[in-house]
Short mmCIF file of C-alpha atoms in Angstrom, two decimals:
data_model
loop_
_atom_site.label_atom_id
_atom_site.label_comp_id
_atom_site.label_asym_id
_atom_site.label_seq_id
_atom_site.Cartn_x
_atom_site.Cartn_y
_atom_site.Cartn_z
CA MET H 173 6.85 -31.50 -10.00
CA ASP H 174 5.55 -28.50 -8.08
CA ARG H 175 8.17 -25.76 -8.42
CA ARG H 176 6.45 -23.63 -5.75
CA GLU H 177 7.20 -26.20 -3.06
CA ARG H 178 10.73 -26.43 -1.64
CA SER H 179 10.89 -30.20 -1.93
CA VAL H 180 12.81 -32.77 -3.95
CA TYR H 181 12.33 -36.38 -4.97
CA LEU H 182 15.36 -38.64 -4.45
CA THR H 183 15.40 -41.57 -6.84
CA PHE H 184 17.76 -44.49 -7.33
CA ASP H 185 18.04 -46.49 -10.55
CA ASP H 186 19.34 -49.96 -11.43
CA GLY H 187 19.20 -51.95 -8.18
CA PRO H 188 18.68 -53.60 -5.96
CA ILE H 189 22.15 -55.05 -5.52
CA PRO H 190 23.82 -56.19 -2.28
CA GLU H 191 26.95 -54.13 -2.90
CA ALA H 192 25.13 -50.77 -2.96
CA THR H 193 21.50 -50.84 -1.90
CA PRO H 194 22.07 -51.59 1.83
CA PHE H 195 24.35 -48.54 2.18
CA ILE H 196 21.76 -46.34 0.48
CA LEU H 197 18.96 -47.68 2.68
CA ASP H 198 21.05 -47.20 5.82
CA THR H 199 21.87 -43.62 4.78
CA LEU H 200 18.25 -42.77 4.03
CA SER H 201 17.19 -44.30 7.36
CA HIS H 202 19.82 -42.25 9.21
CA TYR H 203 18.28 -39.05 7.86
CA GLY H 204 14.66 -40.25 8.08
CA ILE H 205 14.14 -39.88 4.32
CA HIS H 206 12.08 -41.92 1.89
CA ALA H 207 13.02 -42.27 -1.78
CA THR H 208 11.88 -44.05 -4.91
CA PHE H 209 13.88 -47.00 -6.24
CA PHE H 210 13.48 -47.70 -9.96
CA CYS H 211 14.39 -51.37 -9.91
CA VAL H 212 15.58 -53.71 -12.62
CA GLY H 213 13.27 -56.73 -12.59
CA ASP H 214 16.08 -59.27 -12.91
CA ASN H 215 17.80 -57.74 -9.85
CA VAL H 216 14.55 -58.01 -7.90
CA ARG H 217 14.32 -61.66 -8.99
CA LYS H 218 17.91 -62.29 -7.80
CA TYR H 219 17.67 -60.33 -4.55
CA PRO H 220 14.07 -60.57 -3.31
CA GLN H 221 15.02 -60.01 0.34
CA LEU H 222 16.74 -56.75 -0.56
CA PHE H 223 13.73 -55.64 -2.58
CA GLN H 224 11.50 -56.51 0.38
CA ARG H 225 13.73 -54.42 2.64
CA ILE H 226 13.14 -51.41 0.35
CA LEU H 227 9.39 -51.91 0.72
CA ASP H 228 9.52 -52.68 4.45
CA GLU H 229 11.38 -49.43 5.11
CA GLY H 230 8.62 -47.44 3.44
CA HIS H 231 10.27 -46.53 0.16
CA GLN H 232 8.48 -46.41 -3.13
CA VAL H 233 9.44 -48.60 -6.08
CA GLY H 234 9.23 -48.20 -9.82
CA ASN H 235 9.98 -50.31 -12.87
CA HIS H 236 13.27 -49.86 -14.76
CA THR H 237 12.62 -52.77 -17.19
CA HIS H 238 13.58 -56.38 -16.55
CA ASN H 239 17.03 -56.28 -18.16
CA HIS H 240 17.83 -52.53 -18.27
CA ILE H 241 17.15 -52.45 -21.98
CA SER H 242 17.24 -49.38 -24.17
CA GLY H 243 14.10 -48.25 -25.95
CA ALA H 244 16.21 -47.19 -28.92
CA ARG H 245 17.34 -50.75 -29.63
CA HIS H 246 14.08 -52.62 -29.18
CA THR H 247 10.69 -52.82 -30.83
CA LEU H 248 7.56 -51.76 -29.03
CA ARG H 249 6.65 -55.39 -28.51
CA THR H 250 10.02 -56.39 -27.03
CA TYR H 251 10.29 -53.28 -24.89
CA SER H 252 6.77 -53.45 -23.47
CA TYR H 253 7.19 -57.20 -22.80
CA ASN H 254 10.38 -56.42 -20.85
CA VAL H 255 8.55 -53.82 -18.76
CA GLU H 256 5.69 -56.24 -18.06
CA LYS H 257 8.14 -59.01 -17.15
CA ALA H 258 9.75 -56.68 -14.60
CA ASN H 259 6.40 -55.62 -13.24
CA ALA H 260 5.56 -59.23 -12.39
CA TYR H 261 8.22 -58.77 -9.65
CA ILE H 262 7.96 -55.04 -8.92
CA HIS H 263 4.20 -54.33 -8.98
CA SER H 264 4.40 -50.59 -9.61
CA ARG H 265 2.53 -48.10 -11.74
CA TYR H 266 5.75 -46.09 -12.26
CA VAL H 267 8.24 -46.70 -15.07
CA ARG H 268 11.54 -45.00 -15.77
CA PRO H 269 13.19 -45.88 -19.07
CA PRO H 270 16.86 -46.84 -18.84
CA HIS H 271 19.10 -44.05 -20.11
CA GLY H 272 16.06 -41.77 -19.96
CA TRP H 273 15.00 -42.59 -23.47
CA MET H 274 12.17 -44.42 -25.18
CA ARG H 275 10.59 -44.12 -28.59
CA LEU H 276 7.30 -42.29 -29.01
CA ASP H 277 5.37 -45.50 -29.74
CA GLN H 278 6.79 -47.08 -26.57
CA TYR H 279 5.85 -44.02 -24.55
CA ALA H 280 2.34 -43.90 -26.02
CA TRP H 281 1.74 -47.60 -25.33
CA LEU H 282 3.22 -47.73 -21.82
CA SER H 283 1.68 -44.44 -20.65
CA ARG H 284 -1.77 -46.01 -21.07
CA LYS H 285 -1.03 -48.20 -18.04
CA TYR H 286 1.98 -46.60 -16.33
CA LYS H 287 3.14 -43.19 -15.17
CA ILE H 288 6.46 -42.45 -16.89
CA VAL H 289 8.87 -40.72 -14.50
CA MET H 290 11.95 -38.93 -15.79
CA TRP H 291 14.23 -36.53 -13.88
CA ASP H 292 15.72 -33.09 -14.11
CA VAL H 293 18.90 -33.71 -12.09
CA VAL H 294 21.04 -36.67 -13.07
CA THR H 295 24.04 -36.84 -10.75
CA ARG H 296 26.17 -38.84 -13.18
CA ASP H 297 27.40 -40.87 -10.21
CA TYR H 298 28.04 -43.76 -12.62
CA SER H 299 30.67 -41.85 -14.65
CA ARG H 300 34.23 -43.01 -14.22
CA TRP H 301 35.29 -39.48 -15.11
CA LEU H 302 33.59 -37.89 -12.09
CA SER H 303 34.61 -37.88 -8.43
CA ALA H 304 32.33 -37.91 -5.41
CA ASP H 305 32.82 -34.13 -5.19
CA ASP H 306 31.70 -33.77 -8.82
CA VAL H 307 28.56 -35.80 -8.09
CA PHE H 308 27.78 -33.62 -5.05
CA ASN H 309 28.43 -30.47 -7.09
CA ASN H 310 25.94 -31.68 -9.72
CA VAL H 311 23.30 -31.88 -7.00
CA ARG H 312 24.17 -28.39 -5.71
CA ARG H 313 24.37 -26.83 -9.14
CA TYR H 314 21.19 -28.19 -10.71
CA THR H 315 18.68 -28.83 -7.91
CA ARG H 316 15.64 -26.55 -7.81
CA PRO H 317 12.34 -26.77 -5.93
CA GLY H 318 10.46 -29.80 -7.27
CA SER H 319 13.56 -31.47 -8.71
CA ILE H 320 13.65 -35.21 -9.30
CA ILE H 321 17.24 -36.19 -8.49
CA THR H 322 18.60 -39.44 -9.87
CA PHE H 323 21.34 -41.47 -8.21
CA HIS H 324 22.14 -45.13 -8.95
CA ASP H 325 22.40 -48.14 -6.68
CA SER H 326 25.02 -49.81 -8.81
CA LEU H 327 28.60 -51.00 -8.71
CA LYS H 328 29.65 -48.03 -10.87
CA SER H 329 28.24 -45.56 -8.35
CA ILE H 330 28.69 -46.93 -4.86
CA ASP H 331 32.23 -45.70 -4.16
CA LYS H 332 31.17 -42.12 -4.98
CA LEU H 333 27.85 -42.43 -3.17
CA ARG H 334 29.53 -43.26 0.13
CA THR H 335 30.59 -39.60 0.23
CA ALA H 336 28.27 -37.81 -2.21
CA LEU H 337 24.93 -39.13 -0.92
CA PRO H 338 25.32 -37.98 2.71
CA GLN H 339 26.84 -34.67 1.52
CA SER H 340 23.93 -34.12 -0.86
CA ILE H 341 21.31 -34.93 1.75
CA GLU H 342 22.94 -32.66 4.33
CA TRP H 343 23.17 -29.81 1.79
CA LEU H 344 19.53 -30.27 0.77
CA ILE H 345 18.43 -30.20 4.41
CA ALA H 346 20.56 -27.09 5.09
CA GLU H 347 18.94 -25.42 2.06
CA GLY H 348 15.49 -26.09 3.51
CA TYR H 349 14.35 -28.86 1.15
CA SER H 350 11.91 -31.54 2.22
CA PHE H 351 11.89 -34.99 0.64
CA LYS H 352 8.90 -36.47 -1.15
CA THR H 353 7.92 -39.61 -3.00
CA PHE H 354 5.39 -39.87 -5.80
CA GLU H 355 1.71 -40.44 -5.11
CA LYS H 356 0.88 -44.08 -4.62
#
């Protein structure tokens, strides 16, 4: 993204799920921030009201496949079908591959229709080896103007996010960052 602009893009992968997404939405609302949620299609199918809340609150959504499948383990046909299956629920032109990886043929095929969105700051909030302070320190250490910061709305992350997300947002605000979403 534009490195000359002191802004960041907050993104959340893997949801929506009732155990994490409402806290994230409440936190973003508290600070008046919009983010992009890269949703798993099957979670959208299971929790349509939660997905609708994301949309109703003005956030952007992207596709994170239907079953959070890895591009490394699936053929082009299987992988692209899984993305399309998710998009029947999500309706987005943005795709983020789970684990940040897809094969070149998958990228070439999907990029004809979708904008592939990666990141440059992964907070590792899902790691059982990291604390909330470690997650916050990853944001502080690696964020630069134009950074795309990835958190997760997942069971693995929520306990750390209760502390790390508000800390990260407050630090970003104090450092003069604005918050952006991708073009619609």
